[in-house]
PDB file of C-alpha atoms in Angstrom:
ATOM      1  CA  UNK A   2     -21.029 -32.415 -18.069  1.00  0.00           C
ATOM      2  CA  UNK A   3     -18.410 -34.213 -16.261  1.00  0.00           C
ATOM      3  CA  UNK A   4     -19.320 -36.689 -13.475  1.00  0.00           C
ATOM      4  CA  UNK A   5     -17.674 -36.670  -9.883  1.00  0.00           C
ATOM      5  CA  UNK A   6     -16.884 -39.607  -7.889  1.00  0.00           C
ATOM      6  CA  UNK A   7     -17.983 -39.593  -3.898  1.00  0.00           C
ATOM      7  CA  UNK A   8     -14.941 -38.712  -3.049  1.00  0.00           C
ATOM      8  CA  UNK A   9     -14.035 -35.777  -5.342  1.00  0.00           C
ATOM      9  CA  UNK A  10     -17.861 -33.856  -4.738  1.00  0.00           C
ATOM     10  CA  UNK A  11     -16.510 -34.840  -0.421  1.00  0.00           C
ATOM     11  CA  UNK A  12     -13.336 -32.794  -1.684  1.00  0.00           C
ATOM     12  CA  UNK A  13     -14.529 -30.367  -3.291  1.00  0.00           C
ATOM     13  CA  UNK A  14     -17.106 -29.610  -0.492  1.00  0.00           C
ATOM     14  CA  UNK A  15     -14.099 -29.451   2.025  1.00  0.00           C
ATOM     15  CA  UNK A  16     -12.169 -27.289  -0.027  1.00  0.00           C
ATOM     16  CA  UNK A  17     -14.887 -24.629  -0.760  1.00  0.00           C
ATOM     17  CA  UNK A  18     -15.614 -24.971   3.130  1.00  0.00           C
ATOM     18  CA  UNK A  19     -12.068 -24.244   4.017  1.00  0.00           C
ATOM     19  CA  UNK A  20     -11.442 -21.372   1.548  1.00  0.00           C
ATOM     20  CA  UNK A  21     -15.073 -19.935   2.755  1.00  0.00           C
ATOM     21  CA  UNK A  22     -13.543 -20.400   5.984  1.00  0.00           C
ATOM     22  CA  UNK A  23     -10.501 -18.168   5.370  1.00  0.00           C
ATOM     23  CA  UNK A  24     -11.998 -15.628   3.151  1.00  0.00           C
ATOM     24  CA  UNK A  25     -14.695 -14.782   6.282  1.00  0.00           C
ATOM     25  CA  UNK A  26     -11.404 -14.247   8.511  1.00  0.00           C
ATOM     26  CA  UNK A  27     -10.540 -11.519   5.330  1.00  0.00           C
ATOM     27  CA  UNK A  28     -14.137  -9.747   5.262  1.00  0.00           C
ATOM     28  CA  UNK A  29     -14.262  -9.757   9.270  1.00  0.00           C
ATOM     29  CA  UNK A  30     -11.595  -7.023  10.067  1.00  0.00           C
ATOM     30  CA  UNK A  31     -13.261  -4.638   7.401  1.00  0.00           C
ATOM     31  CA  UNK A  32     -16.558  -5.478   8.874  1.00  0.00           C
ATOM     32  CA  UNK A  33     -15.665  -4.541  12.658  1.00  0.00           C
ATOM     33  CA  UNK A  34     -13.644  -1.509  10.753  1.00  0.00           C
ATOM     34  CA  UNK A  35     -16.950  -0.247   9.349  1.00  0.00           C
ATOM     35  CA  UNK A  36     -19.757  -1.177  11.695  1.00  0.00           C
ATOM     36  CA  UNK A  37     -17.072   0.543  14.363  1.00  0.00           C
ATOM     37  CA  UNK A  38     -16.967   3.479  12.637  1.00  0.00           C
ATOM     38  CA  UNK A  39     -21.258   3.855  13.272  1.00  0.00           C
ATOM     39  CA  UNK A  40     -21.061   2.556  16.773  1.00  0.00           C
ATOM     40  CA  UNK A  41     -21.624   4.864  19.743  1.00  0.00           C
ATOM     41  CA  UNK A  42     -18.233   6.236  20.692  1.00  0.00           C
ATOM     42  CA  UNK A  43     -19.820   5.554  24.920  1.00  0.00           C
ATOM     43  CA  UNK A  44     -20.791   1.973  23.549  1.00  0.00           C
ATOM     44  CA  UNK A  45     -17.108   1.534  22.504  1.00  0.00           C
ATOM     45  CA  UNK A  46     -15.697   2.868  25.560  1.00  0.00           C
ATOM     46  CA  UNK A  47     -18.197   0.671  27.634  1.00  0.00           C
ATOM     47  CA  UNK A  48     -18.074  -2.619  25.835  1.00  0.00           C
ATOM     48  CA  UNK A  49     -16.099  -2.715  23.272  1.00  0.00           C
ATOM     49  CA  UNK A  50     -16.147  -3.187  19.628  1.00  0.00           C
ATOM     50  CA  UNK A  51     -18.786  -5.600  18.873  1.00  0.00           C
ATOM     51  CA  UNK A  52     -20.292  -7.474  15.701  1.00  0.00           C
ATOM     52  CA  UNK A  53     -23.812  -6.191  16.261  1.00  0.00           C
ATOM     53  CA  UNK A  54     -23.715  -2.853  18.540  1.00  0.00           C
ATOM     54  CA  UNK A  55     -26.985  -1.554  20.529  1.00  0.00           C
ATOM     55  CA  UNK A  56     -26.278   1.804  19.436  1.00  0.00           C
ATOM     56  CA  UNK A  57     -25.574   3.172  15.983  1.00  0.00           C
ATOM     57  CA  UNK A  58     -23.990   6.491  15.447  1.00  0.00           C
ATOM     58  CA  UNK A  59     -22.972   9.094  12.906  1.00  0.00           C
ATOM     59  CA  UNK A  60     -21.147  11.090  15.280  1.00  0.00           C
ATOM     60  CA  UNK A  61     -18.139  10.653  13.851  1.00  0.00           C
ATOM     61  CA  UNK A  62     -18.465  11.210  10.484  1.00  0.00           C
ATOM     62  CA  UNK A  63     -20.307  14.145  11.834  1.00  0.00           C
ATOM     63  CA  UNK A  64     -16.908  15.161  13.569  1.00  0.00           C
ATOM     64  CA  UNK A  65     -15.161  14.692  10.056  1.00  0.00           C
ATOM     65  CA  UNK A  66     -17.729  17.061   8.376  1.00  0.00           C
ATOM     66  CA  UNK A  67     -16.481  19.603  11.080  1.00  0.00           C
ATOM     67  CA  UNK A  68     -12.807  19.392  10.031  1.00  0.00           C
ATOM     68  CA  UNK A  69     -14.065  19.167   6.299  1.00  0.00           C
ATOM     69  CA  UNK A  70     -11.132  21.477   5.224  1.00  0.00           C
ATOM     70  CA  UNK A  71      -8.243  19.140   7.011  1.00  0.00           C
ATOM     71  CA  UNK A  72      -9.315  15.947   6.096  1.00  0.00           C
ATOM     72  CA  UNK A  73     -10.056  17.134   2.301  1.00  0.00           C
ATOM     73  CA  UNK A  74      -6.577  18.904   2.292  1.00  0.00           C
ATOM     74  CA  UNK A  75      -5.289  15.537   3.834  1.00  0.00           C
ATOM     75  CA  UNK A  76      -6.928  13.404   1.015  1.00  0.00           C
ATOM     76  CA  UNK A  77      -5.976  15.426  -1.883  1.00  0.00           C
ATOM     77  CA  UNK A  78      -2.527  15.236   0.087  1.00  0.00           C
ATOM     78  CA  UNK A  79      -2.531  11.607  -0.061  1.00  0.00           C
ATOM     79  CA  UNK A  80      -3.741  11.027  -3.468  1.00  0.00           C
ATOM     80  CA  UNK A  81      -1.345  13.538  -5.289  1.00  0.00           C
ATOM     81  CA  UNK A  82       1.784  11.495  -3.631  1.00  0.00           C
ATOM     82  CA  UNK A  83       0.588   7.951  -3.889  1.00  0.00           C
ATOM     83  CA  UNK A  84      -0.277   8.867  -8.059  1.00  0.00           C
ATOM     84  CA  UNK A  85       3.223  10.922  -8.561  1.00  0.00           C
ATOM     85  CA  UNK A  86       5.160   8.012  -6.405  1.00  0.00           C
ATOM     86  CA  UNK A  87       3.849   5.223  -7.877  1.00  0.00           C
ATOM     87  CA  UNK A  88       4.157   6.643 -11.423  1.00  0.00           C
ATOM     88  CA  UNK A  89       7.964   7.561 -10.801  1.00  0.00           C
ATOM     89  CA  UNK A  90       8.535   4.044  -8.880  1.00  0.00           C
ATOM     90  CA  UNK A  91       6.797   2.159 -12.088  1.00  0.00           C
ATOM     91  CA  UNK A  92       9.272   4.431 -14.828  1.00  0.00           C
ATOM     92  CA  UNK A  93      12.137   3.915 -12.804  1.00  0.00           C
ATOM     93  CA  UNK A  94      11.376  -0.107 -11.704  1.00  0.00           C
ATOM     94  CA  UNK A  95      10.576  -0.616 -15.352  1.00  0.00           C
ATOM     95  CA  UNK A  96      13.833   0.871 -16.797  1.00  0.00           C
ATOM     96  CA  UNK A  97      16.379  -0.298 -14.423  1.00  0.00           C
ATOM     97  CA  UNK A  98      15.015  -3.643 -14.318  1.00  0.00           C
ATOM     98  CA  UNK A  99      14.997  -3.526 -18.224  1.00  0.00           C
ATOM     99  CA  UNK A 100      18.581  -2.513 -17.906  1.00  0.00           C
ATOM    100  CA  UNK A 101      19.644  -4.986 -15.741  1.00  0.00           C
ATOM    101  CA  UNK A 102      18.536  -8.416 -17.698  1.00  0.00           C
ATOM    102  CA  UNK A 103      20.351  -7.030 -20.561  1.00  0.00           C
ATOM    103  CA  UNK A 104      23.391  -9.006 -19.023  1.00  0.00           C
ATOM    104  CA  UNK A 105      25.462  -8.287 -22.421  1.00  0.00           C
ATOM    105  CA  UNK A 106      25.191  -4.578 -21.388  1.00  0.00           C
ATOM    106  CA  UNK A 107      28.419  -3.372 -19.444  1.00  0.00           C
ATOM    107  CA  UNK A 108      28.790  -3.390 -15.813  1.00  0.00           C
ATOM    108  CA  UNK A 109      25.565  -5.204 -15.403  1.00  0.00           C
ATOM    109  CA  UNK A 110      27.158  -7.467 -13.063  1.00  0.00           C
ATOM    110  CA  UNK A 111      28.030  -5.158 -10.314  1.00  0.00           C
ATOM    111  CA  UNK A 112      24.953  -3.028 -10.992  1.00  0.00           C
ATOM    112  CA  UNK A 113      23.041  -6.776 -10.044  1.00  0.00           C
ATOM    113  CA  UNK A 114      25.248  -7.033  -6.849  1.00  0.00           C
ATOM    114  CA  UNK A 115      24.514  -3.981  -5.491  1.00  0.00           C
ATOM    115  CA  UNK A 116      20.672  -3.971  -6.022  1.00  0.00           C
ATOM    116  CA  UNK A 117      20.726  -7.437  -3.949  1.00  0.00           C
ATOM    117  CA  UNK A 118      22.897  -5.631  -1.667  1.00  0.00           C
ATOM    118  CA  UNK A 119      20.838  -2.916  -0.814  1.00  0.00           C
ATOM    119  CA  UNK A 120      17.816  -5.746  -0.026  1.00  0.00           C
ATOM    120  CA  UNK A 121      20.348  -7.122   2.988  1.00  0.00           C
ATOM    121  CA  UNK A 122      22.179  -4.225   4.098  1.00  0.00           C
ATOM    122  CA  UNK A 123      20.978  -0.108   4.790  1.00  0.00           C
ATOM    123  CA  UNK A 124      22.981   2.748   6.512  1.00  0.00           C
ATOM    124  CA  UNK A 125      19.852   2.763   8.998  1.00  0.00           C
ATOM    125  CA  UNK A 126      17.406   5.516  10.489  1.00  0.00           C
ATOM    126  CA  UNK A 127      20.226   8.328  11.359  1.00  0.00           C
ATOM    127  CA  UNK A 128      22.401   8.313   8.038  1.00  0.00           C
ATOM    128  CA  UNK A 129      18.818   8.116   6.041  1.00  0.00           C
ATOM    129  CA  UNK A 130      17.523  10.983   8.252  1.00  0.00           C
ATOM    130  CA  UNK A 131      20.489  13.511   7.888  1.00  0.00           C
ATOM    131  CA  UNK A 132      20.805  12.818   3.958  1.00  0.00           C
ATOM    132  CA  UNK A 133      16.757  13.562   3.238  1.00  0.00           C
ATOM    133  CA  UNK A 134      17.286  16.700   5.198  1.00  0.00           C
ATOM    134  CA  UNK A 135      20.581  18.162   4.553  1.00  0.00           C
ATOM    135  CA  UNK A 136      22.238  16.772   1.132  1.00  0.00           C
ATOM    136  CA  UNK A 137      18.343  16.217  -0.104  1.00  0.00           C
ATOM    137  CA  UNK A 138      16.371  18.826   1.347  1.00  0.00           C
ATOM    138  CA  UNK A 139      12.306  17.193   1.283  1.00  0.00           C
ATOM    139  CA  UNK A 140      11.407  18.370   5.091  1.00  0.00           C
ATOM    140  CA  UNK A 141       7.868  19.750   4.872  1.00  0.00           C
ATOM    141  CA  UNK A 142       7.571  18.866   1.240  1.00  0.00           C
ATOM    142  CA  UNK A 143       5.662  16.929  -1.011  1.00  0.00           C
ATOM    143  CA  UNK A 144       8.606  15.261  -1.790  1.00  0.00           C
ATOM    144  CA  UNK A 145       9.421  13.946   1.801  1.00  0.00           C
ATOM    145  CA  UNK A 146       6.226  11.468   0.794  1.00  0.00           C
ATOM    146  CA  UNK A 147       7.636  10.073  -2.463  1.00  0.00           C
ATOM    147  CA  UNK A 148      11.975  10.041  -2.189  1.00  0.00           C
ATOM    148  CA  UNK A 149      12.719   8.528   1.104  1.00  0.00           C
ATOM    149  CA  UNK A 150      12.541   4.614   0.634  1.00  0.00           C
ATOM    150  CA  UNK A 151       9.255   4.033  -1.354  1.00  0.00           C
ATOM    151  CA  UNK A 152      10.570   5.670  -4.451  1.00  0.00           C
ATOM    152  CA  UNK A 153      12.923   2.144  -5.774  1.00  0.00           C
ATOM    153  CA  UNK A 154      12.643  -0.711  -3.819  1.00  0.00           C
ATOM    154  CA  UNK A 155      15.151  -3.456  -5.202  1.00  0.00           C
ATOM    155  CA  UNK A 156      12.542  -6.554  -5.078  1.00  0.00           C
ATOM    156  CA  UNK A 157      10.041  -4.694  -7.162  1.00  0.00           C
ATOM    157  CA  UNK A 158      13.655  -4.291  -9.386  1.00  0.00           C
ATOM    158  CA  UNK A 159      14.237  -7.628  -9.443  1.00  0.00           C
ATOM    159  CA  UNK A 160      11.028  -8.720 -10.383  1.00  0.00           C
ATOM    160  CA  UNK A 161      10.826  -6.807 -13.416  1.00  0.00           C
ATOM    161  CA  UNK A 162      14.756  -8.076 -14.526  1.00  0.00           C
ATOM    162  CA  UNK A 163      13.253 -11.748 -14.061  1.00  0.00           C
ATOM    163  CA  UNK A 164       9.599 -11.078 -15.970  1.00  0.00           C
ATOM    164  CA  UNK A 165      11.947  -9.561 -18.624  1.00  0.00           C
ATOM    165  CA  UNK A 166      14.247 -12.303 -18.902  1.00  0.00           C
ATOM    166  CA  UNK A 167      11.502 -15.104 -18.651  1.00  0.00           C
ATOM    167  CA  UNK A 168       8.698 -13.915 -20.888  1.00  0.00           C
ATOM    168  CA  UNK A 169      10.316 -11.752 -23.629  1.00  0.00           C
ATOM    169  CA  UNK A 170      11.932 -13.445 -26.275  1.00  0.00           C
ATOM    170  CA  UNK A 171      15.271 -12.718 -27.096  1.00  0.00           C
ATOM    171  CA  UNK A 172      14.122 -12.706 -30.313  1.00  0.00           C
ATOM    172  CA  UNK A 173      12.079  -9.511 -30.573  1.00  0.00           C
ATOM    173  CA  UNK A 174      15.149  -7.912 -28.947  1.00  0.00           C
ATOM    174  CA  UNK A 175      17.524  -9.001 -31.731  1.00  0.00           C
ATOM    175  CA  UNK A 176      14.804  -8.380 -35.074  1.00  0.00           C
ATOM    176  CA  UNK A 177      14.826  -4.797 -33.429  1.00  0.00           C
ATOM    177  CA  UNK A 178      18.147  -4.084 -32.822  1.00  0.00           C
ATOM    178  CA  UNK A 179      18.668  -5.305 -36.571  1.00  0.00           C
ATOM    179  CA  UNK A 180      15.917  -3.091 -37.670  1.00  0.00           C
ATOM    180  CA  UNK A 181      17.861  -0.282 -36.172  1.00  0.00           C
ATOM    181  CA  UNK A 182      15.980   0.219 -32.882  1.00  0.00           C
ATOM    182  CA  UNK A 183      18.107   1.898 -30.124  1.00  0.00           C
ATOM    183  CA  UNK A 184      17.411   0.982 -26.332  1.00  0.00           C
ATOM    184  CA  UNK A 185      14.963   3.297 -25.672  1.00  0.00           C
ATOM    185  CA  UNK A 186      12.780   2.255 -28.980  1.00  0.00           C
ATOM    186  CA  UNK A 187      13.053  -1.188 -27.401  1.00  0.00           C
ATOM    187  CA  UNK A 188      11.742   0.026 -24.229  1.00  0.00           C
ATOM    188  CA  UNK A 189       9.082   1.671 -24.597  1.00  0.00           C
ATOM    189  CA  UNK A 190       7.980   0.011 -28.120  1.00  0.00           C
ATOM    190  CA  UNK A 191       8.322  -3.536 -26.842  1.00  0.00           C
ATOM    191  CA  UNK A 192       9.339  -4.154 -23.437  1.00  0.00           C
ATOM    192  CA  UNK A 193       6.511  -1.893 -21.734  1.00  0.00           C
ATOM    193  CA  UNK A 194       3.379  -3.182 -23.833  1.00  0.00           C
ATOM    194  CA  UNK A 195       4.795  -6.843 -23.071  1.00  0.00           C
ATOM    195  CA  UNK A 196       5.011  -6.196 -19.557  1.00  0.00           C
ATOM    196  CA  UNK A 197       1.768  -4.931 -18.127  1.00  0.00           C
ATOM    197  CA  UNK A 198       0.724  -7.864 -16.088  1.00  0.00           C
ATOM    198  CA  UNK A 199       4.285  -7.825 -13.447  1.00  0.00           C
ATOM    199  CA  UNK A 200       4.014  -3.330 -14.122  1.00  0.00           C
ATOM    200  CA  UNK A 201       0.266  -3.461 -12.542  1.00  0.00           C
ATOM    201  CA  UNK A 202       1.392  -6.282 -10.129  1.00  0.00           C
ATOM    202  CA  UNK A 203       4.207  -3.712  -9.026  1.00  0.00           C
ATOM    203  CA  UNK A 204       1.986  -0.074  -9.374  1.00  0.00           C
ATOM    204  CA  UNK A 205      -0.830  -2.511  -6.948  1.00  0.00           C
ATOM    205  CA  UNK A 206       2.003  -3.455  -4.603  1.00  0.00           C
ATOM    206  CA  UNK A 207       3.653   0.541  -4.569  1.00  0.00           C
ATOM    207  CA  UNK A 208       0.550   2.304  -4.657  1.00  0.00           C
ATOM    208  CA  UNK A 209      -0.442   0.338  -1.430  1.00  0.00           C
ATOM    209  CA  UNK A 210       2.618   1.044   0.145  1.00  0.00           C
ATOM    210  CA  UNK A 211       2.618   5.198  -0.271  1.00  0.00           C
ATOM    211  CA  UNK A 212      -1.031   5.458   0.445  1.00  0.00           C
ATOM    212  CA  UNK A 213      -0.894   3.402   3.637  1.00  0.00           C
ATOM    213  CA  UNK A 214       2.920   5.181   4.474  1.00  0.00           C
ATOM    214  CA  UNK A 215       3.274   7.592   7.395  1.00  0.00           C
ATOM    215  CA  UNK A 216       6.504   7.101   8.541  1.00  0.00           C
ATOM    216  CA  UNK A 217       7.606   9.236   6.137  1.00  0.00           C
ATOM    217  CA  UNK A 218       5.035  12.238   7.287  1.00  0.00           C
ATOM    218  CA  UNK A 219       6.302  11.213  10.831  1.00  0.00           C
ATOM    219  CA  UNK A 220       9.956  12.122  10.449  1.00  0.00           C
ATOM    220  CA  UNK A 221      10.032  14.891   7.711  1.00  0.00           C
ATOM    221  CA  UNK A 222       7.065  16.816   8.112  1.00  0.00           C
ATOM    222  CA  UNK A 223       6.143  18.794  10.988  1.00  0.00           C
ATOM    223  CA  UNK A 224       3.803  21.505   9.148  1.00  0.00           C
ATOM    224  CA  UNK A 225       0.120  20.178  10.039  1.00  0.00           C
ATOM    225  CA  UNK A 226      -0.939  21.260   6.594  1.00  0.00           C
ATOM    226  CA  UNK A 227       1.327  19.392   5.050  1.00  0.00           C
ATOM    227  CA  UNK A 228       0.086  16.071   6.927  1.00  0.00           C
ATOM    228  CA  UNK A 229      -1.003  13.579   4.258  1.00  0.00           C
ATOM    229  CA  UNK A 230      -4.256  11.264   5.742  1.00  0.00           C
ATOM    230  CA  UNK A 231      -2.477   8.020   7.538  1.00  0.00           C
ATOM    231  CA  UNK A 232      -0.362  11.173   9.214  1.00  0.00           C
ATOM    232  CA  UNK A 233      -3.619  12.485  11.074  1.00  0.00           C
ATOM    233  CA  UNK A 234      -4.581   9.157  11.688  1.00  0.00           C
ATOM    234  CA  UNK A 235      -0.735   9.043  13.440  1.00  0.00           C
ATOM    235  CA  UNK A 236      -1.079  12.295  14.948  1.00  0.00           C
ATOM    236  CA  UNK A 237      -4.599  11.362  16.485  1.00  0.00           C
ATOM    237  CA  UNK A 238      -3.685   7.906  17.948  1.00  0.00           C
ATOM    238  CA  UNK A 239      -1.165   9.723  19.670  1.00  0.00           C
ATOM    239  CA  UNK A 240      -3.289  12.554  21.279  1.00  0.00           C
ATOM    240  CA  UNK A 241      -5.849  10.143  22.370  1.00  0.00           C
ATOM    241  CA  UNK A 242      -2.724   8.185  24.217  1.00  0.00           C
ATOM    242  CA  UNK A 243      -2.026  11.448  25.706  1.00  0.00           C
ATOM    243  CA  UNK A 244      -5.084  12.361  26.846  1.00  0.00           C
ATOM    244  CA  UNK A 245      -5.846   8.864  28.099  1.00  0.00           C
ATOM    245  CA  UNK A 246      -2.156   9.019  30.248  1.00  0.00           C
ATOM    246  CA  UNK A 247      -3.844  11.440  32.468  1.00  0.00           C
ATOM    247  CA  UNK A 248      -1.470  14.302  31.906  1.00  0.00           C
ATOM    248  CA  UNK A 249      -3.968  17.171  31.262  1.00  0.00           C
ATOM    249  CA  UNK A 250      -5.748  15.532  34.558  1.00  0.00           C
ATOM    250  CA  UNK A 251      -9.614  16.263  34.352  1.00  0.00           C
ATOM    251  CA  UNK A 252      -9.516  18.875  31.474  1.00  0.00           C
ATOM    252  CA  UNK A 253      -8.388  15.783  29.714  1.00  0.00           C
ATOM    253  CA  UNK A 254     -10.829  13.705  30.640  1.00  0.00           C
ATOM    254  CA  UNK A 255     -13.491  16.320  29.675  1.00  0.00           C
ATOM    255  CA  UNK A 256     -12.217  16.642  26.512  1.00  0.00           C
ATOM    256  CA  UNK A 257     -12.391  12.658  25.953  1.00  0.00           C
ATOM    257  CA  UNK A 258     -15.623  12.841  26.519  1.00  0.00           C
ATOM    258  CA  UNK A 259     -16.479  15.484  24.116  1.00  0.00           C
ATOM    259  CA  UNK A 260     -14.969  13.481  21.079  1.00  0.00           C
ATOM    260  CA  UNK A 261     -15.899  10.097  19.443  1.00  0.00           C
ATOM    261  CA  UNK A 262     -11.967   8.964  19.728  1.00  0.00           C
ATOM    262  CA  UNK A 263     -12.675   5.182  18.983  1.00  0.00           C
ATOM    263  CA  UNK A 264     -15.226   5.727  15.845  1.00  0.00           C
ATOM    264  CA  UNK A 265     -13.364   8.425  14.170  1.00  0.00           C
ATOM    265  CA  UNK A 266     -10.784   6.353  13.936  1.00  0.00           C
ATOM    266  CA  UNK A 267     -12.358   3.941  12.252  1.00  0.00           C
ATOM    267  CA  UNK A 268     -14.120   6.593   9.965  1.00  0.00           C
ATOM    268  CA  UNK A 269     -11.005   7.454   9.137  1.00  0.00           C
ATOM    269  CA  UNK A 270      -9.587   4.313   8.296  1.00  0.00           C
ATOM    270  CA  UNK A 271     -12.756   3.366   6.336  1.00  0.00           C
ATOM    271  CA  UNK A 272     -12.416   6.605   4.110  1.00  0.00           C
ATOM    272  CA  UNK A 273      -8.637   5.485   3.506  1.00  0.00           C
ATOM    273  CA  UNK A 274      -8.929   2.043   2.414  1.00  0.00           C
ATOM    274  CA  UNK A 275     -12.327   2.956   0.235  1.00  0.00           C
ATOM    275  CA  UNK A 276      -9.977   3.648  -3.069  1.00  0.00           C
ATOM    276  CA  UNK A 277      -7.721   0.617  -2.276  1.00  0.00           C
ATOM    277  CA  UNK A 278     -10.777  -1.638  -2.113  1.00  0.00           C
ATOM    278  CA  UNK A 279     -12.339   0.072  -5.485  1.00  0.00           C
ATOM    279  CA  UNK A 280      -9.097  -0.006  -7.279  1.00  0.00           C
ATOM    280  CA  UNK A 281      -8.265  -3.679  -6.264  1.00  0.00           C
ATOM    281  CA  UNK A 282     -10.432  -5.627  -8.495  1.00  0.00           C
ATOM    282  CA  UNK A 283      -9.106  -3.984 -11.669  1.00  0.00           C
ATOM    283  CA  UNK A 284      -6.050  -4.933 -10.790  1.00  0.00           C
ATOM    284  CA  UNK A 285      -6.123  -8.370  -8.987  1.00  0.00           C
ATOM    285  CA  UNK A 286      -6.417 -10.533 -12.687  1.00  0.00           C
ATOM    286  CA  UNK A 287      -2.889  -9.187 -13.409  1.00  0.00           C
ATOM    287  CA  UNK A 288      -1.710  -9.645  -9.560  1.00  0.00           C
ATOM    288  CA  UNK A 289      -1.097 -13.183  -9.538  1.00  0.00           C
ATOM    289  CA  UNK A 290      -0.267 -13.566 -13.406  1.00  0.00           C
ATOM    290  CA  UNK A 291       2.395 -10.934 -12.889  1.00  0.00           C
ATOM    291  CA  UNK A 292       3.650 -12.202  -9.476  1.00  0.00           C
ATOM    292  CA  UNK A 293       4.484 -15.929 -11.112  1.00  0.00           C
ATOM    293  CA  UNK A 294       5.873 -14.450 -14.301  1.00  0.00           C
ATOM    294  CA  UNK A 295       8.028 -12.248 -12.442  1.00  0.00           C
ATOM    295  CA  UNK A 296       9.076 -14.413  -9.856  1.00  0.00           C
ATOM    296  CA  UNK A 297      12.756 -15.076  -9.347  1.00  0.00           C
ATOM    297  CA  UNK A 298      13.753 -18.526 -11.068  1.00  0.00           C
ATOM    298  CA  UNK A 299      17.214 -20.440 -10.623  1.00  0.00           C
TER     299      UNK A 299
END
């Protein structure tokens, strides 16, 4: 059993202090998000969120078990994209970044440059607007939730290239091309069972991004059926600003009163980040392995 001096056990104290410190300021924001979600939507109103509320209430998961059908549609909505984006992000991440540390490979070169490019540089909202609805038609599709820029992201590309480079021999890429492997055999026979860690690192970092996307829902979908679940969160922040503005005058107001606006919204957002939270701890012993292996080296 090894033996601590005065001043390591004062260390170590302060450190575990410290990170206790920090990791409280990580659990707080999902507390408030849940305990809001049972607070009295007239306690919310009245005196804002608090850490202990006077007044618990199911009202509104009561309200989502009234719109059962739109919020399941929603979720199944959500789920379908973030698995079928995150899937054709990994396949695609996996084999371009593949590609592109195979520097002997033709073309490479400019291939590299223009990845890096497209990390400084974009043709902004307008040009990406008209080409996802004219030259690739996804408005009030599936598809508007997976193409328009979630799909390849050129970090995610270069960290692959650099995990490929840094922690796969050569070697095993020269005894199969001498055994007669061709690229693909390579691929999927060697570089994809040697690269889990920085591929689960990347499928945490993508899937996060599509489920928690609605930018996407915002500017290519305008069918309400089609709205994915971070869309009806959207779409009901923005009501409840409306109603709040005073527009609809005293219809508006009575209507306010009628639903929990506050704690739905945090119903909502608890149901949302539930399968983030569950998934997380499967994948957080590959997170930082695969986030130092892959990291970009000079």
């Amino acid at each position: 059993m090894a033996l601590y001096t005065k001043e390591e056990k004062r260390y170590n104290w302060l450190s575990h202090l410290i990170l206790t410190f920090f990791a409280l300021l990580c659990i707080f924001p999902f507390y408030m998000l849940i305990i809001g979600s049972f607070t009295d939507n007239a306690l919310i109103i009245n005196q804002g969120y608090t850490f202990f509320p006077t007044q618990l209430s199911l009202d509104a998961y009561q309200y989502m078990g009234y719109m059962a059908d739109t919020f399941v549609r929603a979720y199944g909505i959500t789920v379908l994209t973030t698995a079928a984006g995150t899937a054709g992000s990994l396949f695609l991440v996996s084999t371009m970044g593949y590609g592109l540390s195979r520097k002997a490979a033709p073309g490479m070169k400019v291939l590299s440059f223009l990845v890096v490019f497209t990390m400084l540089f974009n043709g902004g909202l307008v040009s990406t607007y008209l080409i996802y609805t004219s030259v690739v038609p996804v408005k009030n599709s599936l598809w508007a939730y997976i193409l328009p820029g979630l799909l390849l992201n050129a970090f995610h590309v270069l960290l692959m290239r650099s995990y490929v480079v840094n922690s796969i021999p050569d070697s095993l890429f020269e005894s199969a091309q001498l055994d007669g492997a061709g690229q693909w055999t390579v691929y999927s026979q060697i570089v994809l069972p040697l690269s889990m860690p920085i591929l689960a690192t990347i499928g945490l970092l993508v899937g996060v991004q599509y489920w928690n996307s609605w930018q996407n829902g915002l500017y290519y979908i305008t069918d309400t059926s089609l709205y994915s679940m971070m869309n009806i969160l959207n779409r009901m922040l923005q009501d409840v600003r409306y109603l709040q503005s005073g527009a609809m005058g005293d219809y508006g107001g009575e209507l306010m009163s009628h639903m929990p606006t506050n704690s739905v919204r945090m119903a909502i957002a608890v149901v949302g980040v539930l399968p983030i939270l569950a998934l997380y701890p499967f994948f957080q012993r590959y997170f930082v392995k695969g986030i130092t292996l892959g990291s970009v080296k000079g």
